[in-house]
Amino acid sequence: MIPGARASILPQWNACSCFENKPEAGEAAHRGTMQHTYCEWRLKGKDIPAAEAAANVDAKQLQVDAITLEEMENCEWAVQEIWSQMEFSKTKKIETEREAFYYGESFDPLFSGHLDVILPEIGRIYDFKSGRVYEYAPQMAAYASMTCQVLGLKEVCVTTVYLKTRKKFDHIYTAHEANAIVDGVLAKRLAPDRKPAKCDYCRWCAA
């Protein structure tokens, strides 16, 4: 495994190969986790429409007790968007928060990542974003490669879902395209002569 590597850090490494995450998570990260959790529970068929419902479960596990009404409504929009695609699936199978690994040419796992939502029968995955629009292509490519490996597919449709703005963007990755993008980022990160580059992620960097 590559030290510090995971699918979610690839956009930062693509912008600056020297990027290092700060150890503490900020408020935005915590709010994003709450919204991810809310979407996951709703997609599993659990009805938690009000904040008081969270008081009846382990708050540490279900982290939705502090979610705002606006965030909840945005999550509901995303859940409905995903459910609308279920009509194209005969089995209606859906998976959430699945851990997967990216393998190199030696077939050794190089890093892992969590797939937010998978519709395996139609080869489609979703990734939730609670903040602003950034360039997430390397991360989405990693998820696409992982999904192709797990499901034995040649291509997969990745949908990036921006909760706050209620926008979504689709991209179909072939396994070859996805691997090329990820391998390119890893090559920059592992280069012995890598140098820091000023980018939008500098304020979150611990380097």
Short mmCIF file of C-alpha atoms in Angstrom, two decimals:
data_model
loop_
_atom_site.label_atom_id
_atom_site.label_comp_id
_atom_site.label_asym_id
_atom_site.label_seq_id
_atom_site.Cartn_x
_atom_site.Cartn_y
_atom_site.Cartn_z
CA MET A 1 0.00 0.00 0.00
CA ILE A 2 1.22 3.51 -0.77
CA PRO A 3 1.61 5.53 2.47
CA GLY A 4 -1.17 8.08 2.90
CA ALA A 5 -2.88 7.03 -0.30
CA ARG A 6 -6.63 6.70 -0.71
CA ALA A 7 -9.01 7.52 -3.51
CA SER A 8 -10.20 10.79 -1.94
CA ILE A 9 -6.71 12.33 -1.83
CA LEU A 10 -5.95 11.85 -5.53
CA PRO A 11 -7.39 15.24 -6.61
CA GLN A 12 -5.04 16.97 -4.15
CA TRP A 13 -2.05 14.93 -5.31
CA ASN A 14 -2.93 15.72 -8.89
CA ALA A 15 -2.83 19.45 -8.10
CA CYS A 16 0.26 19.17 -5.89
CA SER A 17 2.20 15.94 -5.55
CA CYS A 18 3.53 17.08 -2.14
CA PHE A 19 0.11 17.60 -0.55
CA GLU A 20 -0.38 16.20 2.97
CA ASN A 21 -3.71 16.24 4.78
CA LYS A 22 -4.01 18.02 8.09
CA PRO A 23 -4.73 15.53 10.89
CA GLU A 24 -7.82 17.28 12.19
CA ALA A 25 -11.07 17.39 10.25
CA GLY A 26 -12.80 20.75 9.90
CA GLU A 27 -16.45 21.68 10.31
CA ALA A 28 -17.14 21.24 6.60
CA ALA A 29 -15.82 17.69 6.73
CA HIS A 30 -18.03 16.84 9.70
CA ARG A 31 -21.11 18.28 7.98
CA GLY A 32 -20.27 16.30 4.87
CA THR A 33 -20.03 13.10 6.93
CA MET A 34 -23.45 13.74 8.44
CA GLN A 35 -25.01 14.21 5.01
CA HIS A 36 -23.30 11.10 3.64
CA THR A 37 -24.67 9.12 6.58
CA TYR A 38 -28.16 10.50 6.10
CA CYS A 39 -28.16 9.53 2.40
CA GLU A 40 -26.84 6.08 3.20
CA TRP A 41 -29.56 5.39 5.77
CA ARG A 42 -32.31 6.67 3.47
CA LEU A 43 -31.06 4.52 0.60
CA LYS A 44 -31.23 1.53 2.91
CA GLY A 45 -34.93 2.29 3.33
CA LYS A 46 -34.79 3.79 6.79
CA ASP A 47 -37.23 6.64 7.37
CA ILE A 48 -35.51 9.41 9.34
CA PRO A 49 -37.30 12.58 8.18
CA ALA A 50 -36.89 14.55 11.40
CA ALA A 51 -33.93 15.44 13.59
CA GLU A 52 -35.58 13.92 16.67
CA ALA A 53 -35.49 10.50 15.02
CA ALA A 54 -31.73 10.50 15.41
CA ALA A 55 -32.10 10.78 19.18
CA ASN A 56 -33.50 7.25 19.21
CA VAL A 57 -30.35 5.67 17.74
CA ASP A 58 -26.68 5.76 18.47
CA ALA A 59 -25.84 9.35 17.57
CA LYS A 60 -22.20 8.46 17.05
CA GLN A 61 -23.21 5.88 14.46
CA LEU A 62 -25.98 7.85 12.76
CA GLN A 63 -24.57 11.42 12.95
CA VAL A 64 -27.69 13.14 11.66
CA ASP A 65 -28.91 14.71 14.89
CA ALA A 66 -27.28 18.03 13.96
CA ILE A 67 -28.22 18.02 10.29
CA THR A 68 -30.09 21.12 9.14
CA LEU A 69 -33.41 21.12 7.33
CA GLU A 70 -31.77 22.48 4.17
CA GLU A 71 -29.12 19.75 4.24
CA MET A 72 -31.80 17.13 4.82
CA GLU A 73 -33.82 18.38 1.85
CA ASN A 74 -30.71 18.36 -0.34
CA CYS A 75 -30.03 14.78 0.70
CA GLU A 76 -33.61 13.80 -0.07
CA TRP A 77 -33.20 15.25 -3.55
CA ALA A 78 -30.09 13.11 -4.08
CA VAL A 79 -31.80 9.98 -2.77
CA GLN A 80 -34.74 10.50 -5.12
CA GLU A 81 -32.37 10.99 -8.06
CA ILE A 82 -30.74 7.64 -7.32
CA TRP A 83 -34.02 5.85 -6.75
CA SER A 84 -35.22 7.13 -10.13
CA GLN A 85 -32.48 5.04 -11.77
CA MET A 86 -33.68 1.89 -10.06
CA GLU A 87 -36.39 1.45 -12.70
CA PHE A 88 -33.63 0.37 -15.09
CA SER A 89 -32.58 -2.42 -12.72
CA LYS A 90 -34.50 -5.70 -12.64
CA THR A 91 -33.19 -6.79 -9.24
CA LYS A 92 -33.33 -3.29 -7.69
CA LYS A 93 -30.03 -4.13 -5.97
CA ILE A 94 -28.18 -1.24 -4.39
CA GLU A 95 -24.99 -1.15 -2.31
CA THR A 96 -23.75 1.66 -0.09
CA GLU A 97 -20.40 2.46 1.51
CA ARG A 98 -18.50 -0.44 -0.02
CA GLU A 99 -14.77 -0.52 0.56
CA ALA A 100 -12.74 -1.37 -2.53
CA PHE A 101 -9.08 -1.42 -3.52
CA TYR A 102 -7.02 -0.14 -6.43
CA TYR A 103 -4.54 -2.67 -7.74
CA GLY A 104 -1.35 -1.97 -9.63
CA GLU A 105 0.26 -4.01 -12.38
CA SER A 106 1.69 -6.37 -9.78
CA PHE A 107 -1.87 -7.03 -8.57
CA ASP A 108 -0.96 -5.71 -5.13
CA PRO A 109 -3.43 -3.27 -3.51
CA LEU A 110 -2.05 0.27 -3.69
CA PHE A 111 -4.83 2.10 -1.82
CA SER A 112 -8.46 1.83 -0.86
CA GLY A 113 -11.60 3.90 -1.14
CA HIS A 114 -15.27 3.82 -0.20
CA LEU A 115 -17.88 3.73 -2.93
CA ASP A 116 -20.87 5.77 -1.71
CA VAL A 117 -23.50 4.07 -3.87
CA ILE A 118 -23.34 1.24 -6.40
CA LEU A 119 -26.10 0.07 -8.73
CA PRO A 120 -24.25 -3.08 -9.82
CA GLU A 121 -26.78 -4.36 -12.36
CA ILE A 122 -26.58 -1.23 -14.50
CA GLY A 123 -22.90 -0.45 -13.87
CA ARG A 124 -23.44 2.90 -12.18
CA ILE A 125 -21.92 4.48 -9.08
CA TYR A 126 -22.59 7.71 -7.21
CA ASP A 127 -20.32 9.88 -5.10
CA PHE A 128 -21.73 12.57 -2.80
CA LYS A 129 -20.07 15.97 -2.46
CA SER A 130 -21.33 18.41 0.15
CA GLY A 131 -19.14 21.38 -0.78
CA ARG A 132 -18.18 23.39 -3.84
CA VAL A 133 -17.33 22.03 -7.27
CA TYR A 134 -13.69 20.95 -7.60
CA GLU A 135 -11.84 18.83 -10.12
CA TYR A 136 -12.53 15.34 -8.80
CA ALA A 137 -11.67 13.37 -11.94
CA PRO A 138 -8.75 11.40 -10.40
CA GLN A 139 -10.91 10.30 -7.47
CA MET A 140 -13.82 9.36 -9.72
CA ALA A 141 -11.44 7.49 -12.02
CA ALA A 142 -10.20 5.49 -9.03
CA TYR A 143 -13.76 4.59 -8.08
CA ALA A 144 -14.50 3.62 -11.68
CA SER A 145 -11.45 1.35 -11.82
CA MET A 146 -12.34 -0.25 -8.50
CA THR A 147 -15.90 -0.88 -9.66
CA CYS A 148 -14.77 -2.38 -12.95
CA GLN A 149 -12.48 -4.73 -11.04
CA VAL A 150 -15.12 -5.70 -8.47
CA LEU A 151 -17.94 -6.23 -10.96
CA GLY A 152 -15.89 -7.42 -13.92
CA LEU A 153 -16.99 -4.52 -16.14
CA LYS A 154 -15.24 -2.82 -19.03
CA GLU A 155 -16.78 0.57 -18.27
CA VAL A 156 -18.85 2.26 -15.59
CA CYS A 157 -20.88 5.45 -15.30
CA VAL A 158 -19.79 7.65 -12.40
CA THR A 159 -22.19 10.34 -11.16
CA THR A 160 -20.79 13.08 -8.93
CA VAL A 161 -23.65 14.48 -6.85
CA TYR A 162 -23.29 17.97 -5.39
CA LEU A 163 -25.77 18.14 -2.55
CA LYS A 164 -25.63 21.86 -1.77
CA THR A 165 -26.30 23.02 -5.32
CA ARG A 166 -28.39 19.99 -6.33
CA LYS A 167 -26.32 19.35 -9.41
CA LYS A 168 -24.96 16.11 -10.77
CA PHE A 169 -22.43 15.27 -13.44
CA ASP A 170 -22.07 11.95 -15.25
CA HIS A 171 -18.95 10.54 -16.83
CA ILE A 172 -18.49 7.11 -18.38
CA TYR A 173 -15.01 5.72 -17.72
CA THR A 174 -13.55 2.70 -19.42
CA ALA A 175 -11.31 0.60 -17.22
CA HIS A 176 -8.32 1.54 -19.37
CA GLU A 177 -9.06 5.28 -19.17
CA ALA A 178 -9.60 5.16 -15.44
CA ASN A 179 -6.38 3.27 -14.79
CA ALA A 180 -4.38 5.70 -16.93
CA ILE A 181 -5.65 8.70 -14.96
CA VAL A 182 -4.94 7.12 -11.58
CA ASP A 183 -1.52 5.79 -12.57
CA GLY A 184 -0.57 9.24 -13.84
CA VAL A 185 -1.36 10.83 -10.46
CA LEU A 186 0.49 8.11 -8.55
CA ALA A 187 3.54 8.53 -10.77
CA LYS A 188 3.70 12.23 -9.90
CA ARG A 189 3.31 11.47 -6.20
CA LEU A 190 6.04 8.83 -6.16
CA ALA A 191 8.50 10.81 -8.28
CA PRO A 192 11.74 11.32 -6.28
CA ASP A 193 12.11 14.88 -7.57
CA ARG A 194 8.55 16.03 -6.87
CA LYS A 195 8.14 19.66 -5.87
CA PRO A 196 5.26 21.53 -4.19
CA ALA A 197 2.91 23.57 -6.38
CA LYS A 198 0.59 26.35 -5.29
CA CYS A 199 -3.03 25.29 -5.69
CA ASP A 200 -6.55 25.57 -4.24
CA TYR A 201 -5.74 22.92 -1.64
CA CYS A 202 -2.88 24.77 0.05
CA ARG A 203 -5.03 25.95 2.99
CA TRP A 204 -5.77 22.30 3.90
CA CYS A 205 -2.18 21.12 3.53
CA ALA A 206 -0.02 20.10 6.46
CA ALA A 207 3.22 19.97 4.47
#
